[in-house]
Coordinates of C-alpha atoms and ligand atoms in Angstrom, one line a residue:
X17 CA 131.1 122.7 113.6
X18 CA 130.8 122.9 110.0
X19 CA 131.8 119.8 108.6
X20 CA 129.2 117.9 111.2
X21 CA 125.7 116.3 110.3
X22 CA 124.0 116.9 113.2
X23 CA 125.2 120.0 113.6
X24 CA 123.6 121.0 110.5
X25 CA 120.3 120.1 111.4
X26 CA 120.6 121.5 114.7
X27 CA 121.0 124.7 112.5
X28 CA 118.0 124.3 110.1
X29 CA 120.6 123.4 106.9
X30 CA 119.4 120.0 106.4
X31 CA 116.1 118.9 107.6
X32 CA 115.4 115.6 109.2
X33 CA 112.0 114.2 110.6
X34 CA 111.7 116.1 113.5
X35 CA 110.1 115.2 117.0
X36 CA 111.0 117.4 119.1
X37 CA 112.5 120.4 119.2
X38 CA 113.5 123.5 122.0
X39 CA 116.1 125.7 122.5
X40 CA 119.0 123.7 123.5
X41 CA 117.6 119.8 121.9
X42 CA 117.0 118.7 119.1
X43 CA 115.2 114.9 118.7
X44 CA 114.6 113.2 115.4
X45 CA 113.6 109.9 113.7
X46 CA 117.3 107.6 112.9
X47 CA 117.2 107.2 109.1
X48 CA 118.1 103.7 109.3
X49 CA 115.6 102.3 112.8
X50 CA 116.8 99.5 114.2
X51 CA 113.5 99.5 116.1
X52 CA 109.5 100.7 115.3
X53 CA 110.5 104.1 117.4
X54 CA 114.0 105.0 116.9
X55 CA 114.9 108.7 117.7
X56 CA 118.2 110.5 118.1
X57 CA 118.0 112.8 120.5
X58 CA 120.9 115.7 120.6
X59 CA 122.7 118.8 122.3
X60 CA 122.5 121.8 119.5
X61 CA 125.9 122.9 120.4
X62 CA 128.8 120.3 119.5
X63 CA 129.9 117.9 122.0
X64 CA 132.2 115.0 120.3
X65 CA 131.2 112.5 122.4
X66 CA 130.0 111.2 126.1
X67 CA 133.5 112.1 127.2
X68 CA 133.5 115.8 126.5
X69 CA 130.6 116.3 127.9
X70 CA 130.7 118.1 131.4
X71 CA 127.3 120.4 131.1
X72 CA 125.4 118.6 133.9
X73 CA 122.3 120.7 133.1
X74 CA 122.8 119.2 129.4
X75 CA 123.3 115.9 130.6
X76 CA 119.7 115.6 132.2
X77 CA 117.8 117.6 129.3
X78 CA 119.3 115.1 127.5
X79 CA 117.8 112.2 129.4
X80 CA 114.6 113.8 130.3
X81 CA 113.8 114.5 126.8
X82 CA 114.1 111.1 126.0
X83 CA 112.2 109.8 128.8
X84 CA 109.3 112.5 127.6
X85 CA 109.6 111.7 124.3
X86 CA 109.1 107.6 125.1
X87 CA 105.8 108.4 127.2
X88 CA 104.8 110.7 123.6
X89 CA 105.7 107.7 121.4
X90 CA 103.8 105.2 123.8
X91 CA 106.8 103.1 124.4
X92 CA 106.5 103.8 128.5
X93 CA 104.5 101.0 129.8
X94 CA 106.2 98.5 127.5
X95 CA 109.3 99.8 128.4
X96 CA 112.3 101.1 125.8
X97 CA 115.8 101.4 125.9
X98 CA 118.2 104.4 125.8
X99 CA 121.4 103.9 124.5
X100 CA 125.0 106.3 123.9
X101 CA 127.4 105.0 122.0
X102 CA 131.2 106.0 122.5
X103 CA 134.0 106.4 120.5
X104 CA 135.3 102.9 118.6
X105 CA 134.5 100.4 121.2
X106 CA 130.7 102.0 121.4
X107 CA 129.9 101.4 118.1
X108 CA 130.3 105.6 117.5
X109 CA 129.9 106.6 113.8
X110 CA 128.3 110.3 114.1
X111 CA 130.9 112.6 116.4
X112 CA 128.1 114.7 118.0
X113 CA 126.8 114.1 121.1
X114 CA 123.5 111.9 120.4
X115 CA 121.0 109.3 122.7
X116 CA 119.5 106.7 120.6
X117 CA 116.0 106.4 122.0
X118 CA 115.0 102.7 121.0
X119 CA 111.2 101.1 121.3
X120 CA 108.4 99.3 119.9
X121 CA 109.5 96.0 119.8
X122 CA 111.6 93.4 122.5
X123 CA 114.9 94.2 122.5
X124 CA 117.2 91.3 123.4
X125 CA 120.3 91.8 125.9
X126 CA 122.9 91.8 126.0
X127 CA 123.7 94.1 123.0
X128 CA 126.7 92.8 120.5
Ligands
AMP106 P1 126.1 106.0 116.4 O1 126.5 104.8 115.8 O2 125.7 105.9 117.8 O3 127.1 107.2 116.1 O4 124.7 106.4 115.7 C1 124.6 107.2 114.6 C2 123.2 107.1 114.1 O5 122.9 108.2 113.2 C3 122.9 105.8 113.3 O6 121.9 105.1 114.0 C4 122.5 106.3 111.9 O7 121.5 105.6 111.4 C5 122.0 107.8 112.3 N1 122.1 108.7 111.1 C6 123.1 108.9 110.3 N2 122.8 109.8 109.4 C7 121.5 110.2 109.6 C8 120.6 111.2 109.1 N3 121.0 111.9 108.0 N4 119.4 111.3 109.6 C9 119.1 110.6 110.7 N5 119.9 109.7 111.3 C10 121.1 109.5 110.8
ZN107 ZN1 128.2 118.7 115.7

């Protein structure tokens, strides 16, 4: 999709601070943490939201990715959170796919 943020940095047209990246995923640092480790971890192809997705393959990379990335960042012992917002309700402002990987800190429970 043109017009969509992350899918211009899963094509290389804007550049954020990457973490991770393969052929399907891309995983990158939030610009605005709401934690000491806060990565966005997405599909390169443009899913809208949780709902649309029905790649069950997709779904897992997804997860697994971030559960790799939290042992990379350190965050495994201590523990971390993974989170997808959807739609109004969720708190969803970017319309592609994405799972907030949060850690580094206690996060308190339950969320607002
Ligand atoms: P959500 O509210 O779940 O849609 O989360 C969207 C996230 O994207 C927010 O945490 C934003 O801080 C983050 N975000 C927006 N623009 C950028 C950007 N250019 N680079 C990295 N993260 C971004
Ligand atoms: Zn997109």
């Amino acid at each position: 999709m043109t017009d969509c943020l992350f899918c211009k940095m899963a094509a290389g047209d804007i550049q954020p601070d990457i973490v991770h990246e393969d052929q399907e995923i891309l995983a990158f640092r939030d610009i605005n943490p709401r934690a000491p480790v806060h990565i966005l971890i997405i599909p390169k192809t443009h899913v809208p939201t949780l709902n649309d997705l029905d790649d069950v393959q997709m779904a897992g990379r997804l997860l697994l990715t971030a559960a790799e990335l939290a042992k990379q960042q350190g965050l495994a012992e201590d523990g971390y959170r993974t989170v997808i917002n959807c739609n109004a309700h969720g708190g969803q402002e970017v319309f592609h796919l994405h799972v907030h990987l949060l850690g580094g800190r206690q996060l308190t429970w339950p969320p607002g």
